[in-house]
Structures are given as structure tokens and as C-alpha cells.
Amino acid sequence: MLNSPAHPPRVLGVIPARLASTRLPRKMLLDIAGEPMLAWVYRAARACTVLDSVLIATDSAEIMALAQRYGFPAVFTPEDCASGTDRVRAVAQAIPSDIYVNIQGDEPLLRPEHLQALLEPMLTPREDGQVVEVSTLATPCPPEQFDSPSAVKVVCARDGRALYFSRSPVPYDRDGLGQGVPPLKHLGLYAFRRDMLERFTTLPPSRLEATEKLEQLRLLEHGIDIWVAQTPFDSRGVDTEEDRQAVEAILYAKAAAAAGVAQP
């Protein structure tokens, strides 16, 4: 059972965290550069001043124990949540907020700047009067990742609305001149207004979603706009041991640079 705080936050960051990952078992608890992966994510999220509060949502007693050991706010959510978004919705049903941010727990390279950019479309009134109900984030796609199905690409309209997300290399540069639309890599952060979060999780899964295995396509196929903010800061999720080692190397390098230690 979740308890509603005395002063509900306007912007609540939620980190869905479960142990039953398929490709990298128990990855939320894995040590990366001397800290559990979840600790890196929580601390980066908490450093973002735009978020009023951040909590971990889990169905795991082990993750709850880790949160308590580190002093991170955490709540139990039902075991049958089908996705991280459903876990965020479980939090929303008990803790009122205007905006809920779904923060992936396997993104230890998360930066406060990611969250600031993500929330800007929702917190800045638009000149056309439209209210942004859902926002997400993208960054320039590195050339070596453009053909990779693991790197999700997004194509946007001029005003920033997402036109399509795909694991395929889009947009396709037919003439090979390199002068087309610069490709964007989608970063899996989402911000929802309360009513839209509830609506999203009650919509039936869509055909495009099932084909690409991309949950956000459910919104587009049902005619719901997703606004895409952009950031120059790339990230890398941890789904495999190779990912873990690569991210760990990056974090060690950052720590060394901050300490003024020369790299070999």
C-alpha cells in the first residue's frame, strides 16, 4: 500500500525497478564502478532541481532493502505490472502529482540535464496554446549506432512532435548525400501529465507496438502526440554485460577526469 505525502509534488520522478530482467539478470543490483546501478540513477535524478521528488517503485524485497540501506525513498508496487509505465501508474494512483517522469532504472549515465530538457516542453507554455501531455527525449544518433536495432531512432515534425519511432535506420537517406535530416536516437525517458498516464495504460496494445516492440508507438497509433525534446548528451542503457563494462569504463573515466588524474 502506498502512502500519499502531506504535500504532493508537482513533478514526481519515478524509477521503476524490478529484478526479473531477461538479458542481464538482477541488473538493478549490479555493481558498476563501485555502486549498484540503481544508486547511480537515483542520485542523478535527485540532482535535477526541476523534480520535486524522486522515488523508486519496485516489487522486489531486495531492491526495497537496497533503497532503505542507501536512504532512497521507495514504494512497493504490484508484481503484475506489465511495464515500467504501468508501475509508474501504480504510483500515480496513490500519490497525486501534476507530472510523472518515468526514469529508466538501467540508465546509470543519466544526467540532471536529461531531465531538465525532457520537462522543458511540459513546463514552458507554448505560443500556440497547446498543452503538452507527453514528452520524451532524443539526442543526435552516433553513426555507428544508426543501423543497430538496439538504438531506437525517432523522426520528428518541425514543431517537435514525434512522427515515428523505429529500430530501423530512419530517416533513410535515399540518395546517400548525407544532406538530409540528421538522425536522432531516442532516449527512453518519458514525462506524462496525470490524465494521459492513466489513459495510456488503459489503451489496448497496438499493432505497431507489437511489431517494433516499442511501447511509445501505442500512443502514436491512437493519435496521441508525443513531443520530443533534444539534448546533446548521449546515454547508454545497460542490457548486457558488454553494456555494463562500457558504462563502467565511462564512469571511471569521468571520476578520473574530475579528480584531475591523467588517463593512460
XYZ file of N, CA, C and O in Angstrom, residues 21-185:
660
model
N 14.854 -9.070 -14.984
C 15.307 -8.727 -16.327
C 15.777 -9.991 -17.041
O 16.308 -10.913 -16.417
N 15.602 -10.028 -18.350
C 15.862 -11.245 -19.120
C 17.312 -11.352 -19.573
O 17.993 -12.339 -19.317
N 17.819 -10.315 -20.236
C 19.146 -10.401 -20.841
C 20.278 -10.266 -19.817
O 21.350 -10.827 -19.997
N 20.035 -9.520 -18.746
C 21.055 -9.337 -17.726
C 20.383 -9.457 -16.360
O 19.928 -8.471 -15.796
N 20.296 -10.674 -15.830
C 19.557 -10.919 -14.591
C 20.035 -10.043 -13.434
O 21.228 -9.794 -13.278
N 19.065 -9.560 -12.663
C 19.317 -8.788 -11.441
C 20.157 -7.544 -11.697
O 20.920 -7.085 -10.838
N 19.982 -6.963 -12.876
C 20.877 -5.882 -13.263
C 20.742 -4.632 -12.394
O 21.695 -3.864 -12.260
N 19.581 -4.409 -11.793
C 19.422 -3.223 -10.959
C 20.390 -3.222 -9.775
O 20.759 -2.171 -9.259
N 20.805 -4.409 -9.337
C 21.689 -4.522 -8.181
C 23.155 -4.681 -8.573
O 24.024 -4.750 -7.705
N 23.430 -4.764 -9.874
C 24.805 -4.987 -10.322
C 25.717 -3.839 -9.926
O 25.337 -2.670 -9.973
N 26.932 -4.190 -9.555
C 27.931 -3.188 -9.217
C 28.489 -2.574 -10.498
O 28.917 -3.279 -11.412
N 28.457 -1.245 -10.551
C 29.055 -0.510 -11.659
C 29.930 0.582 -11.052
O 29.422 1.478 -10.368
N 31.217 0.458 -11.244
C 32.174 1.435 -10.721
C 31.992 1.648 -9.221
O 32.044 2.773 -8.715
N 31.747 0.549 -8.513
C 31.704 0.613 -7.062
C 30.362 0.912 -6.433
O 30.261 0.985 -5.203
N 29.319 1.075 -7.248
C 27.986 1.364 -6.726
C 26.947 0.526 -7.460
O 27.127 0.202 -8.647
N 25.840 0.160 -6.797
C 24.762 -0.510 -7.523
C 24.235 0.416 -8.630
O 24.194 1.638 -8.458
N 23.853 -0.169 -9.754
C 23.374 0.642 -10.869
C 22.245 1.577 -10.449
O 22.185 2.743 -10.848
N 21.343 1.077 -9.621
C 20.196 1.878 -9.203
C 20.628 3.126 -8.443
O 19.961 4.169 -8.520
N 21.723 3.040 -7.718
C 22.204 4.201 -6.976
C 22.652 5.319 -7.915
O 22.407 6.504 -7.663
N 23.333 4.947 -9.005
C 23.743 5.959 -9.985
C 22.525 6.690 -10.548
O 22.522 7.915 -10.698
N 21.486 5.918 -10.871
C 20.293 6.516 -11.482
C 19.578 7.426 -10.486
O 19.216 8.566 -10.815
N 19.380 6.936 -9.269
C 18.647 7.745 -8.285
C 19.372 9.061 -8.009
O 18.750 10.132 -7.987
N 20.674 9.008 -7.797
C 21.408 10.227 -7.445
C 21.394 11.248 -8.575
O 21.308 12.457 -8.338
N 21.484 10.767 -9.818
C 21.417 11.694 -10.953
C 20.043 12.339 -11.040
O 19.918 13.543 -11.290
N 18.996 11.542 -10.841
C 17.636 12.086 -10.890
C 17.418 13.094 -9.770
O 16.821 14.161 -9.972
N 17.901 12.757 -8.575
C 17.674 13.640 -7.432
C 18.429 14.947 -7.581
O 18.037 15.976 -6.989
N 19.484 14.961 -8.378
C 20.260 16.184 -8.590
C 19.556 17.153 -9.535
O 19.998 18.303 -9.676
N 18.474 16.718 -10.162
C 17.721 17.597 -11.059
C 16.752 18.435 -10.236
O 15.809 17.905 -9.635
N 16.946 19.733 -10.224
C 16.133 20.616 -9.386
C 14.711 20.796 -9.908
O 13.854 21.312 -9.186
N 14.447 20.379 -11.140
C 13.100 20.513 -11.692
C 12.153 19.471 -11.086
O 10.947 19.669 -11.042
N 12.706 18.360 -10.618
C 11.894 17.327 -9.975
C 11.669 17.700 -8.516
O 12.616 17.977 -7.777
N 10.415 17.685 -8.096
C 10.116 17.974 -6.691
C 10.455 16.797 -5.797
O 10.790 16.974 -4.623
N 10.332 15.591 -6.337
C 10.598 14.398 -5.546
C 10.937 13.259 -6.493
O 10.519 13.253 -7.653
N 11.697 12.285 -5.985
C 12.062 11.093 -6.752
C 11.884 9.886 -5.854
O 12.278 9.916 -4.678
N 11.290 8.829 -6.390
C 11.187 7.600 -5.617
C 11.359 6.390 -6.520
O 11.182 6.467 -7.734
N 11.707 5.284 -5.900
C 11.874 4.010 -6.589
C 10.594 3.201 -6.418
O 10.041 3.130 -5.309
N 10.105 2.611 -7.499
C 8.894 1.784 -7.459
C 9.281 0.353 -7.816
O 9.781 0.102 -8.911
N 9.046 -0.571 -6.912
C 9.534 -1.936 -7.117
C 8.555 -2.968 -6.571
O 7.673 -2.643 -5.768
N 8.735 -4.214 -7.019
C 8.009 -5.340 -6.431
C 8.981 -6.299 -5.749
O 8.619 -7.405 -5.381
N 10.230 -5.836 -5.584
C 11.297 -6.693 -5.069
C 11.687 -6.305 -3.645
O 12.040 -5.139 -3.382
N 11.702 -7.274 -2.755
C 12.146 -7.031 -1.383
C 13.634 -6.678 -1.351
O 14.073 -5.880 -0.513
N 14.415 -7.254 -2.269
C 15.850 -6.961 -2.298
C 16.112 -5.521 -2.729
O 16.986 -4.846 -2.166
N 15.364 -5.062 -3.716
C 15.534 -3.674 -4.142
C 15.054 -2.732 -3.046
O 15.670 -1.689 -2.777
N 13.961 -3.080 -2.378
C 13.490 -2.262 -1.269
C 14.544 -2.195 -0.166
O 14.799 -1.128 0.413
N 15.192 -3.316 0.112
C 16.233 -3.335 1.136
C 17.410 -2.448 0.734
O 17.980 -1.731 1.571
N 17.790 -2.498 -0.543
C 18.877 -1.637 -1.023
C 18.496 -0.172 -0.856
O 19.303 0.642 -0.396
N 17.264 0.180 -1.221
C 16.815 1.566 -1.101
C 16.865 2.030 0.352
O 17.320 3.140 0.653
N 16.422 1.185 1.241
C 16.439 1.547 2.661
C 17.868 1.705 3.169
O 18.170 2.598 3.970
N 18.761 0.858 2.685
C 20.164 0.925 3.110
C 20.812 2.231 2.666
O 21.629 2.822 3.379
N 20.442 2.703 1.467
C 21.020 3.933 0.933
C 20.214 5.180 1.308
O 20.642 6.296 1.028
N 19.054 4.988 1.898
C 18.220 6.130 2.245
C 17.438 6.700 1.079
O 17.068 7.885 1.089
N 17.157 5.851 0.060
C 16.384 6.301 -1.098
C 14.895 6.035 -0.847
O 14.537 4.913 -0.471
N 14.013 6.993 -1.073
C 12.577 6.731 -0.945
C 12.146 5.649 -1.932
O 12.535 5.667 -3.099
N 11.353 4.700 -1.472
C 10.917 3.596 -2.333
C 9.549 3.110 -1.881
O 9.196 3.221 -0.698
N 8.784 2.581 -2.827
C 7.464 2.051 -2.530
C 7.302 0.706 -3.236
O 7.906 0.457 -4.277
N 6.501 -0.155 -2.641
C 6.142 -1.407 -3.290
C 5.004 -1.165 -4.275
O 4.050 -0.431 -3.988
N 5.100 -1.793 -5.440
C 4.045 -1.760 -6.438
C 3.707 -3.204 -6.811
O 4.498 -4.117 -6.557
N 2.549 -3.449 -7.421
C 2.126 -4.824 -7.693
C 3.110 -5.593 -8.571
O 3.763 -5.029 -9.457
N 3.171 -6.896 -8.350
C 4.060 -7.752 -9.136
C 3.616 -7.875 -10.585
O 4.434 -8.155 -11.466
N 2.323 -7.687 -10.840
C 1.805 -7.942 -12.189
C 1.874 -6.725 -13.110
O 1.242 -6.720 -14.172
N 2.635 -5.702 -12.752
C 2.799 -4.561 -13.657
C 3.521 -5.043 -14.920
O 4.625 -5.590 -14.846
N 2.892 -4.817 -16.075
C 3.435 -5.346 -17.327
C 4.641 -4.556 -17.832
O 5.444 -5.069 -18.606
N 4.777 -3.317 -17.426
C 5.863 -2.472 -17.920
C 6.217 -1.441 -16.863
O 5.515 -1.281 -15.855
N 7.302 -0.721 -17.127
C 7.675 0.357 -16.223
C 6.610 1.429 -16.162
O 6.362 2.016 -15.097
N 5.966 1.700 -17.296
C 4.905 2.703 -17.311
C 3.741 2.279 -16.425
O 3.152 3.105 -15.717
N 3.394 1.002 -16.444
C 2.336 0.505 -15.562
C 2.740 0.648 -14.095
O 1.892 0.909 -13.235
N 4.020 0.509 -13.819
C 4.493 0.681 -12.443
C 4.396 2.147 -12.022
O 4.058 2.465 -10.879
N 4.689 3.056 -12.944
C 4.525 4.489 -12.657
C 3.047 4.796 -12.408
O 2.700 5.565 -11.503
N 2.181 4.190 -13.189
C 0.751 4.404 -12.993
C 0.308 3.930 -11.608
O -0.532 4.567 -10.960
N 0.860 2.810 -11.137
C 0.518 2.323 -9.811
C 0.874 3.353 -8.747
O 0.132 3.552 -7.770
N 1.997 4.029 -8.938
C 2.381 5.100 -8.026
C 1.395 6.261 -8.141
O 0.947 6.826 -7.135
N 1.031 6.609 -9.385
C 0.134 7.752 -9.609
C -1.239 7.551 -8.981
O -1.896 8.526 -8.592
N -1.681 6.315 -8.877
C -2.988 6.059 -8.294
C -3.010 6.326 -6.792
O -4.082 6.467 -6.204
N -1.826 6.393 -6.176
C -1.771 6.635 -4.738
C -1.141 7.981 -4.379
O -1.449 8.540 -3.331
N -0.251 8.486 -5.244
C 0.458 9.729 -4.943
C 0.116 10.763 -6.010
O 0.552 10.640 -7.158
N -0.664 11.779 -5.678
C -1.057 12.771 -6.680
C 0.097 13.666 -7.086
O 0.953 14.026 -6.269
N 0.154 13.985 -8.360
C 1.137 14.913 -8.903
C 0.590 15.439 -10.224
O -0.307 14.827 -10.814
N 1.118 16.550 -10.678
C 0.708 17.069 -11.990
C 1.392 16.311 -13.114
O 0.787 15.996 -14.139
N 2.685 16.033 -12.912
C 3.502 15.397 -13.941
C 4.265 14.238 -13.312
O 4.799 14.359 -12.204
N 4.305 13.118 -14.045
C 5.070 11.946 -13.610
C 6.161 11.684 -14.643
O 5.896 11.650 -15.849
N 7.380 11.492 -14.164
C 8.516 11.219 -15.043
C 8.929 9.769 -14.864
O 9.253 9.333 -13.755
N 8.890 9.025 -15.955
C 9.303 7.624 -15.964
C 10.805 7.588 -16.251
O 11.247 7.884 -17.364
N 11.591 7.245 -15.232
C 13.044 7.265 -15.327
C 13.544 5.825 -15.361
O 13.380 5.080 -14.391
N 14.148 5.429 -16.452
C 14.614 4.059 -16.595
C 15.692 3.753 -15.559
O 16.677 4.492 -15.436
N 15.526 2.657 -14.837
C 16.475 2.300 -13.794
C 17.765 1.691 -14.302
O 18.678 1.424 -13.510
N 17.865 1.447 -15.612
C 19.088 0.860 -16.177
C 19.870 1.875 -17.008
O 20.543 1.530 -17.974
N 19.774 3.155 -16.604
C 20.495 4.227 -17.297
C 21.453 4.925 -16.334
O 21.216 6.066 -15.913
N 22.550 4.263 -15.949
C 23.465 4.874 -14.978
C 24.212 6.099 -15.491
O 24.851 6.794 -14.700
N 24.138 6.385 -16.797
C 24.744 7.604 -17.337
C 23.758 8.767 -17.365
O 24.047 9.824 -17.945
N 22.615 8.586 -16.724
C 21.631 9.665 -16.628
C 22.273 10.918 -16.041
O 23.091 10.845 -15.129
N 21.855 12.073 -16.581
C 22.340 13.364 -16.098
C 21.148 14.240 -15.731
O 20.068 14.113 -16.340
N 21.295 15.152 -14.779
C 20.203 16.100 -14.497
C 19.768 16.861 -15.740
O 18.580 17.179 -15.903
N 20.721 17.139 -16.636
C 20.389 17.876 -17.861
C 19.404 17.112 -18.739
O 18.611 17.719 -19.471
N 19.459 15.780 -18.703
C 18.488 14.988 -19.457
C 17.073 15.300 -18.987
O 16.150 15.514 -19.783
N 16.884 15.314 -17.685
C 15.550 15.524 -17.121
C 15.084 16.962 -17.310
O 13.896 17.219 -17.551
N 15.993 17.897 -17.212
C 15.633 19.296 -17.449
C 15.128 19.496 -18.875
O 14.117 20.168 -19.106
N 15.832 18.899 -19.843
C 15.407 19.013 -21.240
C 14.078 18.315 -21.462
O 13.194 18.826 -22.166
N 13.916 17.130 -20.876
C 12.686 16.361 -21.016
C 11.477 17.156 -20.564
O 10.409 17.120 -21.189
N 11.612 17.880 -19.457
C 10.472 18.566 -18.850
C 10.225 19.952 -19.432
O 9.143 20.525 -19.221
N 11.175 20.479 -20.161
C 11.004 21.835 -20.692
C 9.738 21.998 -21.535
O 9.003 22.983 -21.366
N 9.417 21.056 -22.454
C 8.178 21.240 -23.235
C 6.915 21.243 -22.375
O 5.918 21.871 -22.743
N 6.945 20.574 -21.243
C 5.758 20.483 -20.398
C 5.626 21.677 -19.462
O 4.520 22.040 -19.065
N 6.742 22.291 -19.126
C 6.730 23.376 -18.150
C 6.784 24.759 -18.796
O 6.639 25.770 -18.111
N 7.002 24.801 -20.113
C 7.059 26.071 -20.833
C 5.801 26.242 -21.671
O 5.545 25.433 -22.571
N 4.975 27.276 -21.403
C 3.761 27.480 -22.201
C 4.095 27.661 -23.680
O 5.049 28.345 -24.043
N 3.312 27.014 -24.526
C 3.522 27.109 -25.965
C 2.790 28.321 -26.538
O 1.708 28.680 -26.068
N 3.371 28.927 -27.569
C 2.752 30.089 -28.197
C 1.416 29.740 -28.842
O 0.512 30.579 -28.918
N 1.281 28.488 -29.325
C 0.032 28.095 -29.977
C -1.031 27.652 -28.975
O -2.135 27.267 -29.356
N -0.705 27.689 -27.695
C -1.686 27.346 -26.668
C -1.867 25.866 -26.417
O -2.621 25.474 -25.510
N -1.183 25.001 -27.179
C -1.321 23.567 -26.964
C -0.690 23.153 -25.632
O 0.312 23.717 -25.206
N -1.315 22.173 -25.011
C -0.789 21.628 -23.772
C -0.052 20.328 -24.100
O -0.623 19.419 -24.714
N 1.200 20.243 -23.725
C 1.988 19.037 -23.963
C 1.610 18.001 -22.910
O 1.789 18.224 -21.712
N 1.083 16.858 -23.360
C 0.634 15.809 -22.446
C 1.689 14.738 -22.223
O 1.721 14.088 -21.180
N 2.557 14.548 -23.234
C 3.621 13.542 -23.147
C 4.872 14.119 -23.790
O 4.809 14.686 -24.888
N 6.004 13.970 -23.114
C 7.261 14.370 -23.740
C 8.283 13.253 -23.556
O 8.184 12.425 -22.643
N 9.246 13.239 -24.462
C 10.346 12.282 -24.372
C 11.606 12.976 -24.860
O 11.598 14.199 -25.096
N 12.692 12.225 -25.007
C 13.993 12.835 -25.234
C 14.725 12.151 -26.380
O 14.584 10.947 -26.593
N 15.521 12.950 -27.103
C 16.340 12.402 -28.192
C 17.666 13.136 -28.228
O 17.801 14.258 -27.732
N 18.643 12.490 -28.843
C 19.986 13.055 -28.994
C 20.486 12.692 -30.389
O 19.973 11.738 -31.001
N 21.445 13.427 -30.953
C 21.980 13.032 -32.258
C 22.464 11.585 -32.241
O 23.150 11.162 -31.314
N 22.086 10.830 -33.250
C 22.419 9.409 -33.291
C 23.851 9.214 -33.782
O 24.182 9.633 -34.900
N 24.706 8.598 -32.974
C 26.068 8.321 -33.438
C 26.026 7.457 -34.702
O 25.212 6.529 -34.792
N 26.877 7.729 -35.690
C 26.841 6.975 -36.944
C 26.949 5.472 -36.747
O 26.289 4.690 -37.446
N 27.762 5.030 -35.780
C 27.947 3.601 -35.576
C 26.726 2.916 -34.976
O 26.633 1.692 -34.957
N 25.748 3.695 -34.487
C 24.543 3.117 -33.904
C 23.331 3.205 -34.836
O 22.277 2.654 -34.530
N 23.487 3.872 -35.955
C 22.331 4.138 -36.810
C 21.683 2.865 -37.333
O 20.457 2.776 -37.446
N 22.466 1.861 -37.634
C 21.925 0.613 -38.166
C 21.591 -0.405 -37.076
O 21.084 -1.484 -37.379
N 21.852 -0.074 -35.833
C 21.636 -1.026 -34.746
C 20.186 -1.028 -34.282
O 19.636 0.022 -33.938
N 19.547 -2.202 -34.219
C 18.180 -2.272 -33.699
C 18.095 -1.896 -32.220
O 17.015 -1.545 -31.734
N 19.202 -1.961 -31.511
C 19.192 -1.608 -30.089
C 19.071 -0.102 -29.870
O 18.644 0.334 -28.799
N 19.472 0.673 -30.867
C 19.342 2.128 -30.800
C 18.061 2.523 -31.516
O 17.956 2.403 -32.735
N 17.083 2.985 -30.759
C 15.793 3.363 -31.336
C 15.920 4.759 -31.936
O 16.439 5.684 -31.306
N 15.472 4.898 -33.175
C 15.522 6.191 -33.842
C 14.141 6.841 -33.836
O 13.124 6.163 -33.786
N 14.120 8.180 -33.849
C 12.858 8.915 -33.887
C 12.940 9.977 -34.973
O 13.987 10.605 -35.168
N 11.849 10.154 -35.683
C 11.722 11.196 -36.704
C 10.662 12.178 -36.214
O 9.583 11.763 -35.764
N 10.970 13.463 -36.293
C 10.092 14.483 -35.718
C 9.577 15.452 -36.778
O 10.232 15.683 -37.804
N 8.427 16.033 -36.497
C 7.908 17.135 -37.299
C 8.673 18.411 -36.944
O 9.437 18.450 -35.978
N 8.450 19.463 -37.711
C 9.167 20.711 -37.475
C 8.894 21.279 -36.091
O 9.742 21.933 -35.488
N 7.688 21.042 -35.574
C 7.339 21.625 -34.275
C 7.775 20.753 -33.099
O 7.521 21.091 -31.948
N 8.420 19.616 -33.368
C 8.932 18.778 -32.298
C 8.086 17.573 -31.965
O 8.465 16.769 -31.105
N 6.955 17.409 -32.632
C 6.138 16.218 -32.393
C 6.779 15.009 -33.061
O 7.304 15.087 -34.166
N 6.710 13.878 -32.377
C 7.245 12.646 -32.955
C 6.354 12.168 -34.090
O 5.126 12.098 -33.942
N 6.966 11.844 -35.219
C 6.238 11.260 -36.339
C 6.294 9.732 -36.282
O 5.319 9.065 -36.587
N 7.463 9.208 -35.891
C 7.595 7.751 -35.800
C 8.858 7.387 -35.034
O 9.843 8.129 -35.041
N 8.799 6.254 -34.357
C 9.947 5.650 -33.696
C 10.205 4.306 -34.366
O 9.261 3.580 -34.693
N 11.472 3.957 -34.544
C 11.765 2.684 -35.193
C 13.134 2.161 -34.781
O 14.050 2.935 -34.470
N 13.252 0.828 -34.803
C 14.552 0.206 -34.622
C 15.336 0.182 -35.940
O 16.539 -0.070 -35.958
N 14.647 0.462 -37.033
C 15.302 0.534 -38.340
C 15.983 1.890 -38.506
O 15.663 2.852 -37.800
N 16.929 1.990 -39.447
C 17.607 3.269 -39.680
C 16.700 4.257 -40.408
O 16.533 4.191 -41.632
N 16.074 5.158 -39.674
C 15.219 6.191 -40.258
C 15.679 7.558 -39.772
O 16.175 7.674 -38.651
N 15.554 8.621 -40.600
C 15.074 8.580 -41.976
C 16.120 7.982 -42.924
O 17.323 8.081 -42.676
N 15.649 7.378 -43.984
C 16.519 6.730 -44.947
C 17.037 7.762 -45.946
O 16.251 8.459 -46.604
N 18.344 7.882 -46.054
C 18.972 8.831 -46.972
C 19.067 8.168 -48.345
O 20.080 7.559 -48.694
N 18.023 8.293 -49.134
C 17.923 7.554 -50.395
C 19.072 7.836 -51.355
O 19.616 6.928 -51.982
N 19.468 9.115 -51.468
C 20.499 9.481 -52.431
C 21.907 9.379 -51.849
O 22.893 9.587 -52.578
N 22.003 9.089 -50.553
C 23.307 8.907 -49.940
C 24.180 10.143 -49.944
O 25.409 10.048 -49.965
N 23.566 11.313 -49.912
C 24.337 12.550 -49.978
C 24.714 13.081 -48.601
O 25.525 14.005 -48.487
N 24.107 12.520 -47.563
C 24.411 12.981 -46.220
C 23.924 14.380 -45.930
O 24.428 15.050 -45.032
N 22.953 14.857 -46.707
C 22.454 16.227 -46.541
C 20.978 16.245 -46.116
O 20.315 17.268 -46.207
N 20.505 15.117 -45.659
C 19.105 15.053 -45.275
C 18.891 15.455 -43.829
O 19.628 16.270 -43.272
N 17.890 14.854 -43.218
C 17.561 15.153 -41.826
C 18.543 14.405 -40.924
O 18.675 13.186 -41.026
N 19.242 15.090 -40.026
C 20.164 14.386 -39.123
C 19.402 13.379 -38.269
O 18.381 13.725 -37.668
N 19.837 12.133 -38.216
C 19.103 11.121 -37.463
C 19.186 11.364 -35.955
O 20.211 11.826 -35.436
N 18.102 11.049 -35.281
C 18.011 11.217 -33.836
C 17.844 9.865 -33.155
O 17.083 9.018 -33.616
N 18.548 9.698 -32.077
C 18.435 8.496 -31.258
C 17.511 8.799 -30.080
O 17.683 9.796 -29.377
